Short mmCIF file of C-alpha atoms in Angstrom, two decimals:
data_model
loop_
_atom_site.label_atom_id
_atom_site.label_comp_id
_atom_site.label_asym_id
_atom_site.label_seq_id
_atom_site.Cartn_x
_atom_site.Cartn_y
_atom_site.Cartn_z
CA UNK A 98 27.09 -57.25 -46.35
CA UNK A 99 27.73 -53.54 -46.97
CA UNK A 100 24.03 -52.78 -47.29
CA UNK A 101 23.04 -54.81 -44.38
CA UNK A 102 25.65 -53.23 -41.97
CA UNK A 103 24.56 -49.85 -43.66
CA UNK A 104 21.18 -50.80 -42.47
CA UNK A 105 21.95 -51.86 -39.16
CA UNK A 106 23.59 -48.45 -38.55
CA UNK A 107 20.49 -46.86 -39.23
CA UNK A 108 18.22 -48.50 -37.09
CA UNK A 109 21.08 -48.24 -34.41
CA UNK A 110 21.01 -44.33 -34.53
CA UNK A 111 17.15 -44.19 -35.03
CA UNK A 112 17.12 -46.33 -31.99
CA UNK A 113 19.21 -44.17 -29.41
CA UNK A 114 17.26 -41.05 -31.05
CA UNK A 115 14.06 -43.00 -30.14
CA UNK A 116 15.35 -43.92 -27.10
CA UNK A 117 16.15 -40.44 -25.87
CA UNK A 118 13.00 -38.95 -27.21
CA UNK A 119 11.53 -41.97 -24.87
CA UNK A 120 13.49 -40.07 -21.98
CA UNK A 121 11.44 -37.06 -22.84
CA UNK A 122 8.14 -38.61 -23.17
CA UNK A 123 8.98 -40.49 -19.64
CA UNK A 124 9.50 -37.19 -18.20
CA UNK A 125 6.28 -36.13 -19.36
CA UNK A 126 4.12 -38.59 -18.42
CA UNK A 127 6.10 -38.76 -14.87
CA UNK A 128 5.48 -35.26 -14.59
CA UNK A 129 1.54 -35.71 -15.42
CA UNK A 130 1.19 -38.38 -12.61
CA UNK A 131 2.85 -35.55 -10.18
CA UNK A 132 -0.11 -33.38 -11.22
CA UNK A 133 -2.36 -35.86 -10.01
CA UNK A 134 -0.86 -36.25 -6.88
CA UNK A 135 -1.20 -32.90 -6.62
CA UNK A 136 -5.04 -32.99 -7.29
CA UNK A 137 -5.46 -35.43 -4.82
CA UNK A 138 -3.12 -34.09 -2.08
CA UNK A 139 -0.60 -36.86 -2.10
CA UNK A 140 2.24 -36.58 0.60
CA UNK A 141 5.17 -34.13 -0.37
CA UNK A 142 7.29 -36.77 0.12
CA UNK A 143 5.49 -38.94 -2.49
CA UNK A 144 5.18 -35.83 -4.68
CA UNK A 145 9.00 -35.28 -4.48
CA UNK A 146 9.81 -38.90 -5.59
CA UNK A 147 7.62 -38.74 -8.19
CA UNK A 148 9.40 -35.35 -9.51
CA UNK A 149 12.93 -37.30 -8.75
CA UNK A 150 12.11 -39.87 -11.35
CA UNK A 151 10.88 -37.28 -13.99
CA UNK A 152 13.87 -35.38 -12.96
CA UNK A 153 16.09 -38.54 -14.32
CA UNK A 154 14.71 -39.09 -17.31
CA UNK A 155 14.86 -35.27 -18.44
CA UNK A 156 18.72 -35.05 -17.06
CA UNK A 157 19.20 -37.92 -19.42
CA UNK A 158 17.16 -36.25 -21.98
CA UNK A 159 19.07 -32.64 -21.96
CA UNK A 160 22.86 -34.21 -22.28
CA UNK A 161 22.13 -36.61 -25.34
CA UNK A 162 23.37 -34.97 -28.31
CA UNK A 163 20.31 -35.94 -30.30
CA UNK A 164 17.70 -34.18 -27.62
CA UNK A 165 20.15 -31.62 -25.87
CA UNK A 166 18.75 -28.74 -28.09
CA UNK A 167 15.25 -30.11 -27.68
CA UNK A 168 12.97 -27.07 -26.86
CA UNK A 169 10.74 -29.41 -25.08
CA UNK A 170 13.21 -30.97 -23.26
CA UNK A 171 14.48 -28.03 -21.56
CA UNK A 172 11.04 -26.75 -21.35
CA UNK A 173 10.17 -29.91 -19.47
CA UNK A 174 13.40 -29.36 -17.32
CA UNK A 175 12.28 -26.32 -16.06
CA UNK A 176 8.85 -27.10 -15.34
CA UNK A 177 10.38 -30.15 -13.40
CA UNK A 178 12.91 -28.53 -11.35
CA UNK A 179 11.04 -25.33 -10.64
CA UNK A 180 8.26 -28.24 -9.25
CA UNK A 181 11.20 -29.59 -7.09
CA UNK A 182 12.12 -25.96 -6.01
CA UNK A 183 8.31 -25.15 -4.44
CA UNK A 184 7.80 -28.70 -3.44
CA UNK A 185 10.72 -29.64 -1.14
CA UNK A 186 10.53 -27.71 1.84
CA UNK A 187 12.59 -29.67 3.99
CA UNK A 188 15.82 -29.92 2.05
CA UNK A 189 16.78 -26.03 1.69
CA UNK A 190 19.73 -27.03 -0.19
CA UNK A 191 18.08 -29.03 -2.90
CA UNK A 192 15.55 -26.52 -3.31
CA UNK A 193 17.86 -23.96 -3.82
CA UNK A 194 19.94 -26.17 -6.09
CA UNK A 195 16.29 -26.97 -8.21
CA UNK A 196 15.89 -23.01 -8.23
CA UNK A 197 19.12 -22.27 -9.83
CA UNK A 198 18.97 -25.17 -12.31
CA UNK A 199 15.15 -24.05 -13.29
CA UNK A 200 16.46 -20.66 -14.23
CA UNK A 201 18.91 -21.96 -16.39
CA UNK A 202 16.62 -24.26 -18.07
CA UNK A 203 14.31 -21.56 -18.31
CA UNK A 204 16.47 -19.27 -19.94
CA UNK A 205 17.91 -22.19 -22.27
CA UNK A 206 14.17 -23.18 -23.25
CA UNK A 207 13.10 -19.56 -24.08
CA UNK A 208 16.91 -19.34 -26.41
CA UNK A 209 15.80 -22.48 -28.52
CA UNK A 210 11.69 -22.19 -28.51
CA UNK A 211 11.53 -20.29 -31.97
CA UNK A 212 8.54 -21.54 -32.28
CA UNK A 213 6.89 -21.10 -29.06
CA UNK A 214 5.60 -24.25 -28.42
CA UNK A 215 6.99 -24.29 -24.86
CA UNK A 216 5.38 -21.05 -23.90
CA UNK A 217 3.19 -22.75 -21.37
CA UNK A 218 5.85 -24.57 -19.67
CA UNK A 219 8.28 -21.72 -19.57
CA UNK A 220 5.62 -19.45 -17.63
CA UNK A 221 4.33 -22.26 -15.92
CA UNK A 222 8.13 -22.76 -14.55
CA UNK A 223 8.59 -19.18 -13.86
CA UNK A 224 5.02 -18.88 -11.78
CA UNK A 225 6.31 -21.85 -9.71
CA UNK A 226 9.81 -19.79 -9.17
CA UNK A 227 7.45 -16.99 -8.54
CA UNK A 228 5.99 -19.04 -5.05
CA UNK A 229 9.03 -19.57 -4.06
CA UNK A 230 10.34 -16.06 -3.87
CA UNK A 231 7.22 -14.96 -2.57
CA UNK A 232 7.37 -17.12 0.37
CA UNK A 233 10.90 -15.95 1.01
CA UNK A 234 9.77 -12.53 0.45
CA UNK A 235 7.29 -12.39 2.75
CA UNK A 236 9.07 -14.62 5.25
CA UNK A 237 12.17 -12.17 5.30
CA UNK A 238 9.89 -8.88 5.39
CA UNK A 239 8.07 -10.52 8.36
CA UNK A 240 11.60 -10.92 10.00
CA UNK A 241 12.64 -7.23 9.12
CA UNK A 242 14.70 -8.75 6.45
CA UNK A 243 13.93 -6.11 4.13
CA UNK A 244 16.75 -6.00 1.48
CA UNK A 245 15.69 -9.82 1.25
CA UNK A 246 12.06 -9.51 0.66
CA UNK A 247 13.19 -6.52 -1.82
CA UNK A 248 15.21 -9.19 -3.79
CA UNK A 249 12.72 -11.77 -3.11
CA UNK A 250 9.98 -9.38 -4.70
CA UNK A 251 12.27 -8.12 -6.90
CA UNK A 252 12.24 -11.40 -8.99
CA UNK A 253 8.78 -12.03 -8.77
CA UNK A 254 7.70 -7.91 -10.57
CA UNK A 255 10.52 -8.29 -13.37
CA UNK A 256 9.08 -11.98 -14.24
CA UNK A 257 5.61 -10.87 -14.20
CA UNK A 258 6.31 -7.05 -15.29
CA UNK A 259 2.31 -6.60 -15.71
CA UNK A 260 1.51 -7.67 -11.99
CA UNK A 261 0.98 -4.59 -9.99
CA UNK A 262 0.59 -6.50 -6.69
CA UNK A 263 4.49 -7.50 -6.46
CA UNK A 264 5.54 -4.01 -8.25
CA UNK A 265 4.16 -2.45 -5.08
CA UNK A 266 5.41 -5.10 -2.69
CA UNK A 267 9.09 -4.44 -4.31
CA UNK A 268 8.52 -0.74 -3.60
CA UNK A 269 7.67 -1.25 0.34
CA UNK A 270 10.47 -3.57 0.57
CA UNK A 271 12.86 -1.05 -0.81
CA UNK A 272 11.46 1.78 0.93
CA UNK A 273 11.44 -0.17 4.31
CA UNK A 274 15.23 -1.13 3.54
CA UNK A 275 15.85 2.54 2.61
CA UNK A 276 16.49 1.79 -0.77
CA UNK A 277 14.84 5.17 -2.20
CA UNK A 278 15.88 4.87 -5.71
CA UNK A 279 14.85 1.43 -6.36
CA UNK A 280 11.89 2.49 -4.27
CA UNK A 281 10.96 5.02 -6.53
CA UNK A 282 11.35 2.93 -9.66
CA UNK A 283 9.45 0.49 -8.62
CA UNK A 284 6.48 2.58 -7.29
CA UNK A 285 6.64 4.55 -10.26
CA UNK A 286 6.36 1.30 -12.20
CA UNK A 287 3.37 0.06 -9.93
CA UNK A 288 1.32 3.56 -10.77
CA UNK A 289 1.88 2.61 -14.51
CA UNK A 290 -0.26 -0.23 -13.61
CA UNK A 291 -2.72 0.77 -11.09
CA UNK A 292 -4.31 4.56 -10.27
CA UNK A 293 -6.49 3.13 -8.23
CA UNK A 294 -4.79 3.47 -4.62
CA UNK A 295 -4.07 6.89 -3.61
CA UNK A 296 -1.14 6.13 -0.86
CA UNK A 297 0.88 4.76 -3.96
CA UNK A 298 0.87 8.69 -4.94
CA UNK A 299 1.16 9.68 -1.79
CA UNK A 300 4.16 7.25 -0.51
CA UNK A 301 5.96 7.92 -4.21
CA UNK A 302 5.75 11.92 -3.62
CA UNK A 303 7.02 11.55 -0.09
CA UNK A 304 10.38 9.92 -1.55
CA UNK A 305 10.69 12.55 -3.64
CA UNK A 306 10.45 14.92 -1.05
CA UNK A 307 13.22 13.07 0.99
CA UNK A 308 15.61 13.68 -1.77
CA UNK A 309 14.17 17.38 -1.83
CA UNK A 310 13.00 16.65 -5.55
CA UNK A 311 9.89 19.12 -5.09
CA UNK A 312 9.26 19.06 -9.08
CA UNK A 313 8.82 15.40 -9.40
CA UNK A 314 6.97 15.20 -5.90
CA UNK A 315 4.54 17.90 -7.32
CA UNK A 316 3.97 16.35 -10.40
CA UNK A 317 3.18 12.97 -8.68
CA UNK A 318 0.98 14.42 -6.37
CA UNK A 319 -0.97 16.37 -8.83
CA UNK A 320 -1.54 13.21 -10.72
CA UNK A 321 -2.82 11.42 -7.62
CA UNK A 322 -4.99 14.20 -7.21
CA UNK A 323 -6.54 14.16 -10.72
CA UNK A 324 -7.41 10.77 -10.12
CA UNK A 325 -8.28 11.42 -6.25
CA UNK A 326 -9.62 14.93 -5.97
CA UNK A 327 -10.97 14.77 -2.57
CA UNK A 328 -8.32 12.49 -0.99
CA UNK A 329 -7.32 14.63 2.36
CA UNK A 330 -3.55 13.27 2.46
CA UNK A 331 -3.00 13.70 -1.15
CA UNK A 332 -4.28 17.79 -0.61
CA UNK A 333 -1.99 17.73 2.53
CA UNK A 334 0.87 16.63 1.08
CA UNK A 335 0.49 19.24 -1.99
CA UNK A 336 0.31 21.87 0.08
CA UNK A 337 3.65 20.74 1.97
CA UNK A 338 4.94 20.85 -1.22
CA UNK A 339 4.16 24.13 -1.73
CA UNK A 340 5.19 25.16 2.03
CA UNK A 341 8.51 23.67 1.36
CA UNK A 342 9.13 25.78 -1.84
CA UNK A 343 7.73 28.85 0.35
CA UNK A 344 4.64 28.89 -2.28
CA UNK A 345 1.91 28.52 0.15
CA UNK A 346 0.30 31.43 -1.63
CA UNK A 347 -0.04 29.80 -4.86
CA UNK A 348 -1.60 26.57 -3.06
CA UNK A 349 -4.26 29.08 -1.60
CA UNK A 350 -5.02 30.75 -4.90
CA UNK A 351 -5.58 27.21 -6.49
CA UNK A 352 -7.91 26.00 -3.54
CA UNK A 353 -9.67 29.47 -3.98
CA UNK A 354 -10.28 28.97 -7.46
CA UNK A 355 -11.34 25.32 -6.88
CA UNK A 356 -14.05 26.92 -4.42
CA UNK A 357 -15.05 29.53 -6.70
CA UNK A 358 -16.41 25.94 -8.95
CA UNK A 359 -17.79 24.04 -5.94
CA UNK A 360 -19.28 26.28 -2.99
CA UNK A 361 -20.79 23.60 -1.21
CA UNK A 362 -17.80 21.43 -1.37
CA UNK A 363 -16.95 20.67 2.61
CA UNK A 364 -13.40 19.20 1.95
CA UNK A 365 -12.54 22.37 -0.30
CA UNK A 366 -13.17 24.77 2.57
CA UNK A 367 -11.69 22.67 4.94
CA UNK A 368 -8.49 22.26 3.14
CA UNK A 369 -8.48 25.97 2.51
CA UNK A 370 -8.18 26.24 6.15
CA UNK A 371 -5.42 24.05 6.44
CA UNK A 372 -3.54 26.27 3.69
CA UNK A 373 -4.80 29.32 5.75
CA UNK A 374 -3.34 28.06 8.93
CA UNK A 375 0.22 27.04 7.86
CA UNK A 376 0.38 30.28 6.18
CA UNK A 377 -0.59 32.01 9.66
CA UNK A 378 -3.88 33.46 8.52
CA UNK A 379 -5.97 32.36 11.16
CA UNK A 380 -8.72 34.41 10.72
CA UNK A 381 -9.28 33.22 7.44
CA UNK A 382 -8.60 29.49 8.88
CA UNK A 383 -11.31 30.32 11.14
CA UNK A 384 -13.69 31.25 8.59
CA UNK A 385 -13.09 28.33 6.41
CA UNK A 386 -13.28 26.14 9.06
CA UNK A 387 -16.92 27.17 10.12
CA UNK A 388 -18.00 27.49 6.25
CA UNK A 389 -17.03 23.62 6.30
CA UNK A 390 -19.23 23.02 9.29
CA UNK A 391 -22.14 25.00 7.85
CA UNK A 392 -22.42 22.39 5.16
CA UNK A 393 -21.54 19.50 7.45
CA UNK A 394 -22.03 20.19 11.48
CA UNK A 395 -20.76 16.66 11.75
CA UNK A 396 -17.45 17.09 9.77
CA UNK A 397 -14.94 15.66 12.53
CA UNK A 398 -12.09 16.83 11.13
CA UNK A 399 -13.35 20.85 10.78
CA UNK A 400 -14.39 20.78 14.33
CA UNK A 401 -11.06 19.79 15.76
CA UNK A 402 -9.11 21.74 13.50
CA UNK A 403 -11.16 25.03 14.38
CA UNK A 404 -10.78 24.08 18.00
CA UNK A 405 -6.52 23.86 17.69
CA UNK A 406 -7.19 27.64 15.93
CA UNK A 407 -8.34 28.91 19.29
CA UNK A 408 -5.83 26.95 21.31
CA UNK A 409 -3.10 28.47 19.29
CA UNK A 410 -4.47 32.22 19.29
CA UNK A 411 -4.71 31.53 23.19
CA UNK A 412 -1.28 30.15 23.55
CA UNK A 413 0.19 33.31 21.66
CA UNK A 414 -1.99 35.29 24.55
CA UNK A 415 -0.35 33.12 27.26
CA UNK A 416 3.03 33.26 25.79
CA UNK A 417 2.84 37.34 25.77
CA UNK A 418 1.87 37.11 29.09
CA UNK A 419 4.82 34.98 30.11
CA UNK A 420 7.30 37.38 28.36
CA UNK A 421 6.18 40.34 30.47
CA UNK A 422 8.80 41.29 33.12
CA UNK A 423 7.27 40.16 36.47
CA UNK A 424 6.50 43.14 38.31
CA UNK A 425 3.39 45.37 39.74
CA UNK A 426 3.47 47.32 36.73
CA UNK A 427 2.74 44.75 34.09
CA UNK A 428 -0.10 42.90 36.73
CA UNK A 429 -2.87 44.37 34.64
CA UNK A 430 -1.76 43.69 31.28
CA UNK A 431 -0.72 40.08 32.36
CA UNK A 432 -3.89 39.38 33.79
CA UNK A 433 -5.87 40.77 30.49
CA UNK A 434 -3.78 38.23 28.40
CA UNK A 435 -4.55 35.76 30.59
CA UNK A 436 -8.30 36.27 30.30
CA UNK A 437 -8.19 36.08 26.65
CA UNK A 438 -6.06 33.28 26.77
CA UNK A 439 -9.18 31.50 28.85
CA UNK A 440 -11.47 32.97 26.51
CA UNK A 441 -9.85 31.14 23.84
CA UNK A 442 -9.49 27.93 25.30
CA UNK A 443 -13.25 28.38 26.56
CA UNK A 444 -13.97 28.35 22.72
CA UNK A 445 -12.07 25.34 22.12
CA UNK A 446 -13.38 23.24 24.86
CA UNK A 447 -16.99 22.57 23.55
CA UNK A 448 -15.78 21.92 19.98
CA UNK A 449 -13.19 19.23 21.28
CA UNK A 450 -15.84 17.65 23.10
CA UNK A 451 -18.22 17.73 19.98
CA UNK A 452 -14.89 16.09 18.25
CA UNK A 453 -14.57 13.33 21.02
CA UNK A 454 -18.21 12.16 20.65
CA UNK A 455 -17.66 11.98 16.76
CA UNK A 456 -14.35 10.33 17.28
CA UNK A 457 -14.04 8.87 20.90
CA UNK A 458 -11.30 6.48 20.25
CA UNK A 459 -9.47 9.66 18.49
CA UNK A 460 -6.30 9.75 21.21
CA UNK A 461 -5.44 13.35 19.53
CA UNK A 462 -8.68 14.73 20.37
CA UNK A 463 -8.42 12.91 23.84
CA UNK A 464 -5.18 14.34 24.79
CA UNK A 465 -6.13 18.19 23.57
CA UNK A 466 -9.01 18.08 25.32
CA UNK A 467 -7.81 16.88 28.51
CA UNK A 468 -4.43 19.93 28.06
CA UNK A 469 -7.56 22.27 27.69
CA UNK A 470 -9.20 21.01 30.99
CA UNK A 471 -6.02 21.04 32.97
CA UNK A 472 -4.92 24.73 31.78
CA UNK A 473 -8.92 26.00 32.60
CA UNK A 474 -8.42 24.36 35.81
CA UNK A 475 -11.38 21.73 35.51
CA UNK A 476 -9.19 19.12 36.98
CA UNK A 477 -12.00 16.45 37.71
CA UNK A 478 -12.79 16.04 33.95
CA UNK A 479 -9.00 16.24 33.02
CA UNK A 480 -8.79 13.26 35.44
CA UNK A 481 -11.52 11.31 33.98
CA UNK A 482 -9.67 11.73 30.38
CA UNK A 483 -6.40 10.62 32.11
CA UNK A 484 -8.04 7.32 32.73
CA UNK A 485 -9.41 6.87 29.51
CA UNK A 486 -6.13 7.76 27.73
CA UNK A 487 -4.52 5.09 30.00
CA UNK A 488 -7.15 2.59 28.70
CA UNK A 489 -6.74 3.03 25.08
#
C-alpha cells in the first residue's frame, strides 16, 4: 500500500510539472499562430486575441513553483508582452502595462538564461520595445516635446548600443531640448560608430563651443577634418575656434602650409580668403579669392565673397565720409570718399550678378545685389530684384 501511495504521489508530481511545462508549450504554440497572423496580415483585433491567449498560458507558467525559474518561460513572457505593447495601438494603458511587464520579463530572462538559449527571444523582445519607443519618440519630436523624444530614443540607443542612427536621434533630441551634456554624450557615441557624416563633428564642436570648451571643440573639428578635409562647414568652424581663442594667425599658418602642398586646391585658397578677411587682411583675402577663381571661374562662393570684400571696402569709405563735419571745408574730401565708395560697389556689382547666375535662388546674393543697385542709384534694377525676393 505504501509503495502504491508513493507511486501515486510521484505520478501526481510528475503530472503537475508536465502540466506547467504544457503551459509553456501552449504559449509557444499560440505565439507561433500570432506570427502566422502577422504574415497573413490578420487584423490587430485578431492578433491581440491570439496574444492574450498566449499571455494567459505564460502567466501560469511564470508563477508556478515548478517553472517560475525557467529561462524559457520568461523568454516567452518577454516576447508575448512586448508583442502586445507593439500591437495594441488602441488601449494605451494596456500597451504601457505590457511594456513594463515585458521589461521586467527581459531582465528576469537575462538573469536566468545562463546558457544563452533565450538570446533570440530576448533580442526580439527588446526589438519590439524599441519599435514602441521609436514610434513614441518620433511622435514626441514632431510635437516639439523634445524631452520625451530624448527619453524614447535613449531607450533604443541603450538597448542597441551599436546602432548609430538612434544614438544620433538621441543626440538631436537632447540638443533640441537644450540638454547639452546629454547631447554631447550621444554625439560622441555616434561618432564612435559612424564617422561618415561631417555634420556630426560640426554639431558636437558647436556644443563644446557653447560651453566655451575650445579645446574639446578643436579636437572634434580636427578629427572631422581628418576624415572630411574639404568640408567647408568644418573649415569655417575650425577658423571660428581659432578666432575665439585669438589665434587666427595660427589657422592662417596652417592653411598656407596646406596651400604649399596643394597649390591647385581651390577650396584651400577660398578658405585662406575667409581666414584673411576674418583677420581684417582684406588685400590678402582679395588675392586668395582671385586665386580660387583662376582655378575655377564658376566657384560661386568665391565670387560672392570677393564681392563682399569690395562692399566692405566701400562701406569703410562711406563711413569715413559720413564722419566728416558737415561744412564747405570737407566737401572735397567727402566727394572723394563717396567716389571711392561708388568705385568699390561698381566692382562688386558684376560679381554679384555672376553669383546670381550661378545661384539664382540664393536670397543672400539677390538681397546683396539689390542693395548695391540701390546705393548705385540703379533703382529700376533694384525694383526688379525686390519683386524676385518677394516671390522667393
